[in-house]
PDB file of C-alpha atoms in Angstrom:
ATOM      1  CA  MET B   1      -0.041   0.006  -0.101  1.00 35.00           C
ATOM      2  CA  SER B   2       1.522   3.389  -1.020  1.00 32.00           C
ATOM      3  CA  PHE B   3       0.413   6.975  -0.849  1.00 35.00           C
ATOM      4  CA  VAL B   4       1.823  10.206  -2.437  1.00 30.00           C
ATOM      5  CA  THR B   5       1.453  13.461  -0.649  1.00 33.00           C
ATOM      6  CA  GLN B   6       3.020  15.941  -2.992  1.00 36.00           C
ATOM      7  CA  GLY B   7       4.511  16.088  -6.432  1.00 43.00           C
ATOM      8  CA  SER B   8       3.369  16.556 -10.051  1.00 56.00           C
ATOM      9  CA  ILE B   9      -0.319  16.392 -10.709  1.00 62.00           C
ATOM     10  CA  PRO B  10      -1.276  14.310 -13.684  1.00 70.00           C
ATOM     11  CA  GLU B  11      -4.116  16.121 -15.577  1.00 79.00           C
ATOM     12  CA  VAL B  12      -6.219  15.343 -18.533  1.00 84.00           C
ATOM     13  CA  VAL B  13      -6.976  18.299 -20.940  1.00 85.00           C
ATOM     14  CA  GLU B  14     -10.537  18.643 -22.013  1.00 86.00           C
ATOM     15  CA  LYS B  15     -11.613  19.378 -25.680  1.00 88.00           C
ATOM     16  CA  VAL B  16     -14.542  21.343 -24.323  1.00 91.00           C
ATOM     17  CA  ILE B  17     -14.287  23.185 -20.960  1.00 92.00           C
ATOM     18  CA  GLY B  18     -16.536  21.456 -18.382  1.00 93.00           C
ATOM     19  CA  SER B  19     -17.140  18.298 -20.413  1.00 93.00           C
ATOM     20  CA  SER B  20     -15.726  16.040 -17.658  1.00 93.00           C
ATOM     21  CA  LEU B  21     -18.342  17.391 -15.247  1.00 95.00           C
ATOM     22  CA  ASP B  22     -21.091  16.792 -17.758  1.00 94.00           C
ATOM     23  CA  ASP B  23     -19.841  13.233 -18.397  1.00 94.00           C
ATOM     24  CA  ARG B  24     -19.805  12.540 -14.537  1.00 95.00           C
ATOM     25  CA  THR B  25     -23.399  13.808 -14.297  1.00 95.00           C
ATOM     26  CA  SER B  26     -24.503  11.567 -17.103  1.00 93.00           C
ATOM     27  CA  ILE B  27     -23.336   8.394 -15.391  1.00 93.00           C
ATOM     28  CA  LEU B  28     -24.754   9.149 -11.930  1.00 94.00           C
ATOM     29  CA  ASP B  29     -27.818   6.993 -12.604  1.00 92.00           C
ATOM     30  CA  SER B  30     -25.740   3.871 -13.489  1.00 92.00           C
ATOM     31  CA  ILE B  31     -23.229   4.000 -10.708  1.00 91.00           C
ATOM     32  CA  GLN B  32     -23.008   0.866  -8.553  1.00 84.00           C
ATOM     33  CA  ASP B  33     -21.459   0.230  -5.140  1.00 86.00           C
ATOM     34  CA  LEU B  34     -18.718   2.589  -4.169  1.00 92.00           C
ATOM     35  CA  GLY B  35     -18.863   4.868  -7.274  1.00 91.00           C
ATOM     36  CA  PRO B  36     -16.119   6.734  -9.022  1.00 91.00           C
ATOM     37  CA  PRO B  37     -13.118   8.231  -7.350  1.00 92.00           C
ATOM     38  CA  ASP B  38     -13.302  11.962  -6.396  1.00 94.00           C
ATOM     39  CA  MET B  39     -12.534  14.248  -9.367  1.00 94.00           C
ATOM     40  CA  ILE B  40     -10.988  17.745  -9.439  1.00 94.00           C
ATOM     41  CA  HIS B  41     -11.901  19.893 -12.421  1.00 94.00           C
ATOM     42  CA  LEU B  42      -9.711  23.072 -13.115  1.00 92.00           C
ATOM     43  CA  LYS B  43     -10.431  25.995 -15.427  1.00 92.00           C
ATOM     44  CA  LYS B  44      -7.167  27.712 -16.178  1.00 88.00           C
ATOM     45  CA  HIS B  45      -6.014  30.847 -17.795  1.00 82.00           C
ATOM     46  CA  ASN B  46      -2.669  31.527 -19.587  1.00 75.00           C
ATOM     47  CA  SER B  47      -2.098  35.317 -19.624  1.00 66.00           C
ATOM     48  CA  THR B  48       0.769  34.870 -22.079  1.00 67.00           C
ATOM     49  CA  SER B  49      -1.418  33.228 -24.686  1.00 58.00           C
ATOM     50  CA  ASN B  50      -1.840  35.062 -28.008  1.00 60.00           C
ATOM     51  CA  THR B  51      -4.954  33.189 -28.943  1.00 59.00           C
ATOM     52  CA  LYS B  52      -8.563  34.481 -28.506  1.00 63.00           C
ATOM     53  CA  GLN B  53      -9.274  31.607 -26.145  1.00 62.00           C
ATOM     54  CA  PRO B  54      -6.573  31.293 -23.509  1.00 74.00           C
ATOM     55  CA  ASP B  55      -8.751  29.373 -21.103  1.00 85.00           C
ATOM     56  CA  ILE B  56      -8.532  25.548 -20.913  1.00 87.00           C
ATOM     57  CA  GLY B  57     -10.217  22.880 -18.743  1.00 90.00           C
ATOM     58  CA  THR B  58      -8.354  19.992 -17.050  1.00 89.00           C
ATOM     59  CA  TYR B  59      -9.321  17.291 -14.559  1.00 90.00           C
ATOM     60  CA  PHE B  60      -7.693  14.505 -12.602  1.00 89.00           C
ATOM     61  CA  TYR B  61      -8.828  11.973 -10.001  1.00 91.00           C
ATOM     62  CA  TYR B  62      -8.186  12.084  -6.256  1.00 89.00           C
ATOM     63  CA  THR B  63      -8.739   9.764  -3.197  1.00 89.00           C
ATOM     64  CA  GLY B  64      -8.007  10.202   0.525  1.00 91.00           C
ATOM     65  CA  ALA B  65      -8.856  13.930   0.842  1.00 93.00           C
ATOM     66  CA  ASP B  66     -10.821  15.378   3.837  1.00 94.00           C
ATOM     67  CA  VAL B  67     -14.305  15.956   2.340  1.00 96.00           C
ATOM     68  CA  SER B  68     -16.139  16.148   5.671  1.00 94.00           C
ATOM     69  CA  SER B  69     -17.184  19.786   4.840  1.00 94.00           C
ATOM     70  CA  SER B  70     -17.229  22.421   2.095  1.00 94.00           C
ATOM     71  CA  ALA B  71     -14.632  24.349   3.952  1.00 94.00           C
ATOM     72  CA  ALA B  72     -12.186  21.442   4.051  1.00 95.00           C
ATOM     73  CA  ILE B  73     -12.601  20.829   0.371  1.00 96.00           C
ATOM     74  CA  ALA B  74     -12.215  24.529  -0.427  1.00 95.00           C
ATOM     75  CA  ALA B  75      -8.920  24.573   1.547  1.00 93.00           C
ATOM     76  CA  LEU B  76      -7.596  21.658  -0.601  1.00 93.00           C
ATOM     77  CA  LEU B  77      -8.712  23.443  -3.862  1.00 94.00           C
ATOM     78  CA  ASN B  78      -6.901  26.632  -2.694  1.00 90.00           C
ATOM     79  CA  SER B  79      -3.773  24.479  -1.995  1.00 88.00           C
ATOM     80  CA  ILE B  80      -3.822  22.917  -5.412  1.00 86.00           C
ATOM     81  CA  SER B  81      -4.331  26.376  -7.068  1.00 84.00           C
ATOM     82  CA  ASN B  82      -1.324  27.681  -5.192  1.00 81.00           C
ATOM     83  CA  ILE B  83       0.863  24.722  -6.291  1.00 78.00           C
ATOM     84  CA  ILE B  84      -0.053  25.094  -9.931  1.00 74.00           C
ATOM     85  CA  GLY B  85       0.398  28.856  -9.835  1.00 66.00           C
ATOM     86  CA  GLU B  86       3.838  28.831  -8.039  1.00 61.00           C
ATOM     87  CA  SER B  87       5.810  27.542 -11.157  1.00 58.00           C
ATOM     88  CA  PRO B  88       5.321  27.125 -14.928  1.00 54.00           C
ATOM     89  CA  GLN B  89       3.951  23.793 -15.955  1.00 53.00           C
ATOM     90  CA  LEU B  90       5.543  21.779 -18.826  1.00 50.00           C
ATOM     91  CA  TRP B  91       3.121  21.554 -21.832  1.00 47.00           C
ATOM     92  CA  PHE B  92       4.347  19.782 -24.957  1.00 43.00           C
ATOM     93  CA  GLY B  93       7.936  20.747 -24.275  1.00 46.00           C
ATOM     94  CA  LYS B  94       7.185  24.296 -23.281  1.00 52.00           C
ATOM     95  CA  ASN B  95       6.814  26.010 -19.850  1.00 55.00           C
ATOM     96  CA  LYS B  96       3.446  27.810 -19.596  1.00 58.00           C
ATOM     97  CA  PRO B  97       2.470  29.971 -16.561  1.00 67.00           C
ATOM     98  CA  TRP B  98      -1.183  28.767 -15.980  1.00 75.00           C
ATOM     99  CA  LYS B  99      -3.303  30.375 -13.339  1.00 82.00           C
ATOM    100  CA  VAL B 100      -6.382  28.605 -11.949  1.00 87.00           C
ATOM    101  CA  LYS B 101      -9.585  30.624 -12.420  1.00 90.00           C
ATOM    102  CA  GLU B 102     -11.988  28.125 -10.966  1.00 93.00           C
ATOM    103  CA  ALA B 103     -11.687  24.752  -9.273  1.00 95.00           C
ATOM    104  CA  THR B 104     -14.358  22.161  -8.673  1.00 97.00           C
ATOM    105  CA  TYR B 105     -14.143  19.101  -6.397  1.00 97.00           C
ATOM    106  CA  CYS B 106     -16.720  16.282  -7.043  1.00 97.00           C
ATOM    107  CA  THR B 107     -17.106  13.481  -4.469  1.00 97.00           C
ATOM    108  CA  TYR B 108     -19.661  10.738  -4.514  1.00 97.00           C
ATOM    109  CA  ASN B 109     -22.008   9.750  -1.637  1.00 97.00           C
ATOM    110  CA  ALA B 110     -22.320   6.040  -2.032  1.00 96.00           C
ATOM    111  CA  PHE B 111     -24.908   5.754   0.798  1.00 97.00           C
ATOM    112  CA  SER B 112     -27.462   8.239  -0.503  1.00 96.00           C
ATOM    113  CA  LYS B 113     -26.329   7.998  -4.294  1.00 95.00           C
ATOM    114  CA  MET B 114     -25.470  11.602  -4.988  1.00 96.00           C
ATOM    115  CA  ASP B 115     -22.560  13.789  -5.960  1.00 97.00           C
ATOM    116  CA  ILE B 116     -21.410  16.792  -3.943  1.00 97.00           C
ATOM    117  CA  ARG B 117     -19.523  19.502  -5.965  1.00 97.00           C
ATOM    118  CA  VAL B 118     -17.717  22.321  -4.279  1.00 97.00           C
ATOM    119  CA  THR B 119     -16.553  25.146  -6.571  1.00 96.00           C
ATOM    120  CA  VAL B 120     -13.975  27.814  -5.697  1.00 95.00           C
ATOM    121  CA  ASN B 121     -13.513  30.853  -7.900  1.00 92.00           C
ATOM    122  CA  PHE B 122     -10.182  32.798  -7.918  1.00 85.00           C
ATOM    123  CA  PRO B 123     -10.656  35.418  -6.721  1.00 80.00           C
ATOM    124  CA  GLY B 124     -14.136  34.937  -5.402  1.00 76.00           C
ATOM    125  CA  GLY B 125     -16.176  32.854  -3.008  1.00 87.00           C
ATOM    126  CA  VAL B 126     -17.024  29.140  -2.437  1.00 92.00           C
ATOM    127  CA  GLU B 127     -20.308  27.488  -3.496  1.00 94.00           C
ATOM    128  CA  TYR B 128     -21.480  23.937  -3.657  1.00 94.00           C
ATOM    129  CA  ILE B 129     -24.380  21.839  -5.055  1.00 96.00           C
ATOM    130  CA  ILE B 130     -25.658  18.336  -4.361  1.00 97.00           C
ATOM    131  CA  ILE B 131     -26.830  16.301  -7.329  1.00 96.00           C
ATOM    132  CA  ASP B 132     -28.855  13.126  -7.194  1.00 94.00           C
ATOM    133  CA  CYS B 133     -28.702  10.180  -9.437  1.00 92.00           C
ATOM    134  CA  ASP B 134     -31.180  11.870 -11.838  1.00 91.00           C
ATOM    135  CA  GLY B 135     -29.026  14.862 -12.194  1.00 90.00           C
ATOM    136  CA  ASN B 136     -31.279  17.055 -10.203  1.00 93.00           C
ATOM    137  CA  GLN B 137     -30.166  19.400  -7.447  1.00 94.00           C
ATOM    138  CA  VAL B 138     -31.268  18.440  -3.884  1.00 93.00           C
ATOM    139  CA  MET B 139     -31.348  20.344  -0.622  1.00 93.00           C
ATOM    140  CA  GLU B 140     -28.412  19.907   1.768  1.00 91.00           C
ATOM    141  CA  LYS B 141     -28.708  17.638   4.951  1.00 91.00           C
ATOM    142  CA  GLU B 142     -26.062  17.433   7.634  1.00 91.00           C
ATOM    143  CA  GLN B 143     -26.147  13.650   7.237  1.00 94.00           C
ATOM    144  CA  TYR B 144     -24.899  13.950   3.714  1.00 96.00           C
ATOM    145  CA  TRP B 145     -21.595  15.209   4.828  1.00 96.00           C
ATOM    146  CA  ILE B 146     -20.649  12.407   7.016  1.00 97.00           C
ATOM    147  CA  GLU B 147     -21.849   9.851   4.525  1.00 97.00           C
ATOM    148  CA  THR B 148     -19.820  11.565   1.754  1.00 97.00           C
ATOM    149  CA  TYR B 149     -16.759  11.556   4.040  1.00 97.00           C
ATOM    150  CA  ILE B 150     -17.070   7.846   4.816  1.00 98.00           C
ATOM    151  CA  SER B 151     -17.732   7.073   1.279  1.00 97.00           C
ATOM    152  CA  SER B 152     -14.629   8.785   0.114  1.00 96.00           C
ATOM    153  CA  VAL B 153     -12.406   7.265   2.804  1.00 97.00           C
ATOM    154  CA  VAL B 154     -13.765   3.808   2.034  1.00 96.00           C
ATOM    155  CA  ARG B 155     -12.906   4.300  -1.713  1.00 94.00           C
ATOM    156  CA  SER B 156      -9.478   5.456  -0.774  1.00 93.00           C
ATOM    157  CA  LEU B 157      -8.689   2.493   1.382  1.00 94.00           C
ATOM    158  CA  ILE B 158     -10.268  -0.217  -0.856  1.00 91.00           C
ATOM    159  CA  THR B 159      -8.416   1.009  -4.007  1.00 81.00           C
ATOM    160  CA  ALA B 160      -5.168   1.552  -2.054  1.00 70.00           C
ATOM    161  CA  ASP B 161      -5.416  -2.134  -0.865  1.00 51.00           C
ATOM    162  CA  GLY B 162      -5.366  -3.192  -4.390  1.00 51.00           C
ATOM    163  CA  ASP B 163      -8.970  -4.438  -4.909  1.00 45.00           C
ATOM    164  CA  THR B 164      -9.202  -4.595  -8.584  1.00 40.00           C
ATOM    165  CA  SER B 165     -12.901  -5.483  -8.509  1.00 40.00           C
ATOM    166  CA  ALA B 166     -13.844  -1.898  -8.041  1.00 44.00           C
ATOM    167  CA  ASP B 167     -15.327  -0.337 -11.206  1.00 47.00           C
ATOM    168  CA  PHE B 168     -13.133   2.593 -11.222  1.00 45.00           C
ATOM    169  CA  MET B 169      -9.725   0.791 -11.130  1.00 42.00           C
ATOM    170  CA  SER B 170      -9.540   1.078 -14.901  1.00 47.00           C
ATOM    171  CA  ILE B 171      -8.734   4.711 -14.387  1.00 50.00           C
ATOM    172  CA  VAL B 172      -4.919   4.974 -14.639  1.00 45.00           C
ATOM    173  CA  GLU B 173      -4.203   8.364 -13.081  1.00 62.00           C
ATOM    174  CA  ILE B 174      -5.576   8.557  -9.520  1.00 73.00           C
ATOM    175  CA  ARG B 175      -3.719  10.796  -7.117  1.00 78.00           C
ATOM    176  CA  LYS B 176      -3.806   8.974  -3.704  1.00 83.00           C
ATOM    177  CA  ILE B 177      -3.020  10.404  -0.322  1.00 85.00           C
ATOM    178  CA  ASN B 178      -3.267   8.960   3.210  1.00 88.00           C
ATOM    179  CA  PRO B 179      -6.771   9.724   4.582  1.00 92.00           C
ATOM    180  CA  PHE B 180      -5.413   9.522   8.135  1.00 92.00           C
ATOM    181  CA  LEU B 181      -2.859  12.363   8.348  1.00 87.00           C
ATOM    182  CA  SER B 182      -4.176  13.545  11.621  1.00 88.00           C
ATOM    183  CA  VAL B 183      -5.802  11.960  14.737  1.00 89.00           C
ATOM    184  CA  ASP B 184      -8.955  14.016  14.204  1.00 90.00           C
ATOM    185  CA  GLN B 185      -9.473  12.406  10.780  1.00 92.00           C
ATOM    186  CA  THR B 186      -9.038   8.986  12.333  1.00 93.00           C
ATOM    187  CA  LYS B 187     -11.576   9.761  15.104  1.00 94.00           C
ATOM    188  CA  LEU B 188     -14.028  11.202  12.543  1.00 96.00           C
ATOM    189  CA  PHE B 189     -13.839   7.984  10.476  1.00 97.00           C
ATOM    190  CA  PHE B 190     -14.400   5.750  13.509  1.00 97.00           C
ATOM    191  CA  LYS B 191     -17.351   7.995  14.606  1.00 97.00           C
ATOM    192  CA  GLY B 192     -18.807   7.816  11.157  1.00 97.00           C
ATOM    193  CA  PHE B 193     -18.357   4.128  10.906  1.00 98.00           C
ATOM    194  CA  GLU B 194     -20.241   3.517  14.114  1.00 97.00           C
ATOM    195  CA  SER B 195     -23.101   5.687  13.088  1.00 97.00           C
ATOM    196  CA  LEU B 196     -23.360   4.328   9.557  1.00 97.00           C
ATOM    197  CA  PHE B 197     -22.574   0.626  10.505  1.00 97.00           C
ATOM    198  CA  PHE B 198     -26.007  -0.726   9.622  1.00 96.00           C
ATOM    199  CA  ASP B 199     -26.022   1.146   6.277  1.00 97.00           C
ATOM    200  CA  GLY B 200     -22.714  -0.452   5.179  1.00 96.00           C
ATOM    201  CA  ILE B 201     -24.642  -2.984   3.127  1.00 95.00           C
ATOM    202  CA  LYS B 202     -25.415  -0.104   0.596  1.00 95.00           C
ATOM    203  CA  LEU B 203     -21.754   0.097  -0.322  1.00 95.00           C
ATOM    204  CA  GLY B 204     -21.629  -3.473  -1.766  1.00 93.00           C
ATOM    205  CA  CYS B 205     -18.968  -6.038  -1.199  1.00 92.00           C
ATOM    206  CA  ASN B 206     -16.056  -7.724  -2.969  1.00 88.00           C
ATOM    207  CA  GLU B 207     -16.656 -10.369  -5.695  1.00 83.00           C
ATOM    208  CA  GLU B 208     -15.721 -13.240  -3.375  1.00 81.00           C
ATOM    209  CA  LEU B 209     -18.582 -12.466  -1.133  1.00 79.00           C
ATOM    210  CA  GLN B 210     -21.109 -11.725  -3.875  1.00 79.00           C
ATOM    211  CA  VAL B 211     -23.792 -10.619  -1.574  1.00 87.00           C
ATOM    212  CA  PRO B 212     -23.174  -7.906   1.216  1.00 91.00           C
ATOM    213  CA  THR B 213     -24.314  -8.363   4.714  1.00 92.00           C
ATOM    214  CA  VAL B 214     -24.340  -6.073   7.672  1.00 94.00           C
ATOM    215  CA  SER B 215     -21.201  -7.688   9.002  1.00 92.00           C
ATOM    216  CA  ASN B 216     -19.297  -8.092   5.776  1.00 92.00           C
ATOM    217  CA  ASN B 217     -19.199  -5.441   3.183  1.00 95.00           C
ATOM    218  CA  TYR B 218     -16.914  -2.680   1.828  1.00 96.00           C
ATOM    219  CA  LEU B 219     -17.372  -0.536   4.960  1.00 97.00           C
ATOM    220  CA  ILE B 220     -16.212  -3.474   7.178  1.00 96.00           C
ATOM    221  CA  ASP B 221     -13.235  -4.013   4.866  1.00 95.00           C
ATOM    222  CA  ALA B 222     -12.205  -0.480   5.014  1.00 96.00           C
ATOM    223  CA  PHE B 223     -12.537  -0.405   8.778  1.00 97.00           C
ATOM    224  CA  LYS B 224     -10.055  -3.288   9.182  1.00 96.00           C
ATOM    225  CA  ILE B 225      -7.649  -1.584   6.802  1.00 95.00           C
ATOM    226  CA  ALA B 226      -7.965   1.710   8.850  1.00 96.00           C
ATOM    227  CA  VAL B 227      -7.193  -0.117  12.044  1.00 96.00           C
ATOM    228  CA  LYS B 228      -4.109  -1.702  10.643  1.00 95.00           C
ATOM    229  CA  LEU B 229      -2.885   1.611   9.255  1.00 93.00           C
ATOM    230  CA  THR B 230      -3.498   3.572  12.576  1.00 94.00           C
ATOM    231  CA  GLY B 231      -2.742   0.842  15.113  1.00 94.00           C
ATOM    232  CA  LEU B 232      -5.780   1.873  17.156  1.00 95.00           C
ATOM    233  CA  TYR B 233      -6.871  -1.660  18.067  1.00 96.00           C
ATOM    234  CA  ASP B 234      -8.104  -0.854  21.546  1.00 96.00           C
ATOM    235  CA  GLU B 235     -10.341   1.983  20.323  1.00 96.00           C
ATOM    236  CA  ALA B 236     -11.649  -0.220  17.475  1.00 97.00           C
ATOM    237  CA  ILE B 237     -12.397  -3.169  19.700  1.00 97.00           C
ATOM    238  CA  GLU B 238     -14.278  -1.039  22.172  1.00 97.00           C
ATOM    239  CA  LEU B 239     -16.334   0.287  19.302  1.00 97.00           C
ATOM    240  CA  LEU B 240     -17.134  -3.115  17.930  1.00 97.00           C
ATOM    241  CA  LYS B 241     -18.159  -4.367  21.424  1.00 97.00           C
ATOM    242  CA  ARG B 242     -20.795  -1.549  21.536  1.00 97.00           C
ATOM    243  CA  LEU B 243     -22.158  -2.574  18.218  1.00 97.00           C
ATOM    244  CA  ARG B 244     -22.065  -6.355  19.083  1.00 95.00           C
ATOM    245  CA  GLU B 245     -24.713  -5.631  21.692  1.00 95.00           C
ATOM    246  CA  ILE B 246     -27.046  -4.894  18.823  1.00 95.00           C
ATOM    247  CA  GLU B 247     -25.520  -7.068  16.142  1.00 94.00           C
ATOM    248  CA  PRO B 248     -23.854 -10.295  17.462  1.00 93.00           C
ATOM    249  CA  SER B 249     -22.656 -11.257  13.940  1.00 92.00           C
ATOM    250  CA  ILE B 250     -19.640  -8.974  14.226  1.00 94.00           C
ATOM    251  CA  THR B 251     -18.220 -11.073  16.982  1.00 95.00           C
ATOM    252  CA  TYR B 252     -15.814 -12.691  14.402  1.00 95.00           C
ATOM    253  CA  LEU B 253     -14.427  -9.133  13.705  1.00 97.00           C
ATOM    254  CA  ILE B 254     -13.535  -8.642  17.337  1.00 97.00           C
ATOM    255  CA  ALA B 255     -11.685 -12.069  17.304  1.00 96.00           C
ATOM    256  CA  GLU B 256      -9.882 -10.982  14.100  1.00 96.00           C
ATOM    257  CA  LEU B 257      -8.674  -7.698  15.647  1.00 97.00           C
ATOM    258  CA  TYR B 258      -7.500  -9.387  18.844  1.00 96.00           C
ATOM    259  CA  LEU B 259      -5.403 -11.741  16.670  1.00 95.00           C
ATOM    260  CA  LEU B 260      -3.998  -8.961  14.652  1.00 94.00           C
ATOM    261  CA  HIS B 261      -3.110  -7.138  17.908  1.00 95.00           C
ATOM    262  CA  ASP B 262      -1.233 -10.173  19.097  1.00 94.00           C
ATOM    263  CA  GLU B 263      -3.753 -10.955  21.945  1.00 95.00           C
ATOM    264  CA  GLU B 264      -4.463 -14.618  21.174  1.00 94.00           C
ATOM    265  CA  ILE B 265      -5.916 -15.565  24.526  1.00 95.00           C
ATOM    266  CA  LYS B 266      -8.554 -12.862  24.265  1.00 96.00           C
ATOM    267  CA  SER B 267      -9.322 -13.878  20.687  1.00 95.00           C
ATOM    268  CA  ILE B 268      -9.724 -17.495  21.691  1.00 94.00           C
ATOM    269  CA  GLU B 269     -12.082 -16.520  24.538  1.00 95.00           C
ATOM    270  CA  ILE B 270     -14.211 -14.474  22.171  1.00 95.00           C
ATOM    271  CA  ILE B 271     -14.237 -17.381  19.644  1.00 94.00           C
ATOM    272  CA  HIS B 272     -15.075 -19.959  22.336  1.00 93.00           C
ATOM    273  CA  ASP B 273     -17.926 -17.851  23.886  1.00 94.00           C
ATOM    274  CA  GLY B 274     -19.309 -16.947  20.501  1.00 93.00           C
ATOM    275  CA  ILE B 275     -19.497 -20.421  19.089  1.00 92.00           C
ATOM    276  CA  ILE B 276     -21.101 -21.753  22.341  1.00 93.00           C
ATOM    277  CA  GLN B 277     -23.747 -18.948  21.967  1.00 91.00           C
ATOM    278  CA  ASP B 278     -24.185 -19.708  18.154  1.00 90.00           C
ATOM    279  CA  PRO B 279     -22.687 -22.989  17.018  1.00 89.00           C
ATOM    280  CA  LEU B 280     -23.689 -22.151  13.425  1.00 89.00           C
ATOM    281  CA  ASP B 281     -21.732 -18.779  13.251  1.00 89.00           C
ATOM    282  CA  GLY B 282     -20.065 -19.313   9.914  1.00 89.00           C
ATOM    283  CA  GLN B 283     -17.801 -16.334  10.049  1.00 90.00           C
ATOM    284  CA  LEU B 284     -16.582 -17.120  13.626  1.00 93.00           C
ATOM    285  CA  LEU B 285     -15.951 -20.717  12.583  1.00 92.00           C
ATOM    286  CA  MET B 286     -13.825 -19.508   9.747  1.00 92.00           C
ATOM    287  CA  VAL B 287     -11.768 -17.453  12.013  1.00 92.00           C
ATOM    288  CA  GLN B 288     -11.370 -20.438  14.419  1.00 92.00           C
ATOM    289  CA  ALA B 289     -10.318 -22.653  11.300  1.00 92.00           C
ATOM    290  CA  GLN B 290      -7.812 -20.014  10.056  1.00 91.00           C
ATOM    291  CA  TYR B 291      -6.224 -19.895  13.600  1.00 91.00           C
ATOM    292  CA  CYS B 292      -5.820 -23.600  13.722  1.00 92.00           C
ATOM    293  CA  LEU B 293      -4.402 -23.603  10.096  1.00 91.00           C
ATOM    294  CA  ASP B 294      -1.881 -20.874  11.188  1.00 89.00           C
ATOM    295  CA  LYS B 295      -0.833 -23.152  14.094  1.00 89.00           C
ATOM    296  CA  LYS B 296      -0.287 -26.008  11.550  1.00 91.00           C
ATOM    297  CA  ARG B 297      -3.157 -28.053  13.152  1.00 92.00           C
ATOM    298  CA  LEU B 298      -4.700 -29.161   9.833  1.00 90.00           C
ATOM    299  CA  ASP B 299      -6.380 -31.884  11.652  1.00 90.00           C
ATOM    300  CA  LEU B 300      -8.493 -29.356  13.646  1.00 90.00           C
ATOM    301  CA  ALA B 301      -8.810 -26.808  10.935  1.00 88.00           C
ATOM    302  CA  LEU B 302     -10.387 -29.138   8.324  1.00 91.00           C
ATOM    303  CA  PRO B 303     -13.539 -30.281  10.341  1.00 89.00           C
ATOM    304  CA  ILE B 304     -14.104 -26.676  11.565  1.00 88.00           C
ATOM    305  CA  ALA B 305     -13.839 -25.344   7.970  1.00 90.00           C
ATOM    306  CA  ILE B 306     -16.401 -27.942   6.813  1.00 89.00           C
ATOM    307  CA  ARG B 307     -18.745 -26.823   9.642  1.00 89.00           C
ATOM    308  CA  ALA B 308     -18.357 -23.190   8.667  1.00 85.00           C
ATOM    309  CA  GLU B 309     -19.139 -23.922   5.050  1.00 85.00           C
ATOM    310  CA  ASN B 310     -22.216 -26.034   5.942  1.00 84.00           C
ATOM    311  CA  SER B 311     -23.407 -23.388   8.422  1.00 79.00           C
ATOM    312  CA  LYS B 312     -23.337 -20.778   5.528  1.00 65.00           C
ATOM    313  CA  LYS B 313     -25.669 -23.019   3.419  1.00 56.00           C
ATOM    314  CA  LEU B 314     -28.052 -23.140   6.350  1.00 50.00           C
ATOM    315  CA  TYR B 315     -28.602 -19.343   6.413  1.00 49.00           C
TER     316      TYR B 315
END
C-alpha cells in the first residue's frame, strides 16, 4: 500500500471546458457500489497566450482527501491552485504559466447515491451543489456530509489495498493520499463508521462474497484496513463491542482484531464464547479454522472449516 502526498499532478486536458463534469453527471444513474473516485476539475487561464481563447479545462482523480465539509474541500482546492500557480507547467515541451480561475471538487456519496460538488472561484467565493442520481439538485442535509466523508475514505482504502474488483480501477491516473494524516481524521472515520454501520450494506462487497451483509461489506473491509494503518486496536475493539450488543454477527471481527493485535488468549475466549452462543456462526468458525491452520493444526482446521461452510448453506 502506497500513498503520495506531494509532487506533479497528472491532468487530462478537455476538448470542451467542463465536459468532464457533464460526463460525470451523465453516469450518476448507472453507478454501482462505491462509485467513481473523487474528481477535481480546473479552469485555467494563460495570460501569455496570443490566442482569443486562452482558457482551458483539465481534470484529474483524487482519493483520501478530507471531504467532511465544504470548507475542508475549499482549503484543498486553494492549496492545489497555489501549487499550480507557483511555477510554470510543462506543456508539450514548453513551460506555460497557468493560473487557476475556477476549481471544482466532485465526490460521490455512495450511501445516498448523490454527487457533492464544491466550486472555488479565484478570486471569489465558495459554492456547492448536491446532485442526485437523476442529475437534479437536492437540498443539503447534515447527514450527507458524514456519508460523503465515509464514502470517500472507503474508496481510498479499498483501492489502495489493491481491490481490482472496483469499477473505477480502470482509471490509470488517480492521485492517492493517506486519509489519516491527523488523529482528528481517524476519530471522525471511527465515529462515522459506528453511526453508519447498519447502512454499510449499501456500499456493496467484494466479488468473493457476492452478496453484502451487515457484518461483511466494503465498509467493514475499510474499517479493518484503517485499524491496521492507525494501530488503534483498543479503540476499534471497544467500538465493535458496543455494536455487538445490537448485532452479534460482528463477534468474528472482534476476534480477528485481537489476533492482529497479538492478543491470542482474548481472541480464543471470544471465539469460544461466540461459538457456544451460536454454533452455526459461519464467520466465527472461519476465524477459528484459520487460527488452527496458522498453528499448523490441519487436523483441527479441516472439520471446523467444513462446519463453517455447511453453516453458511443453512442461512
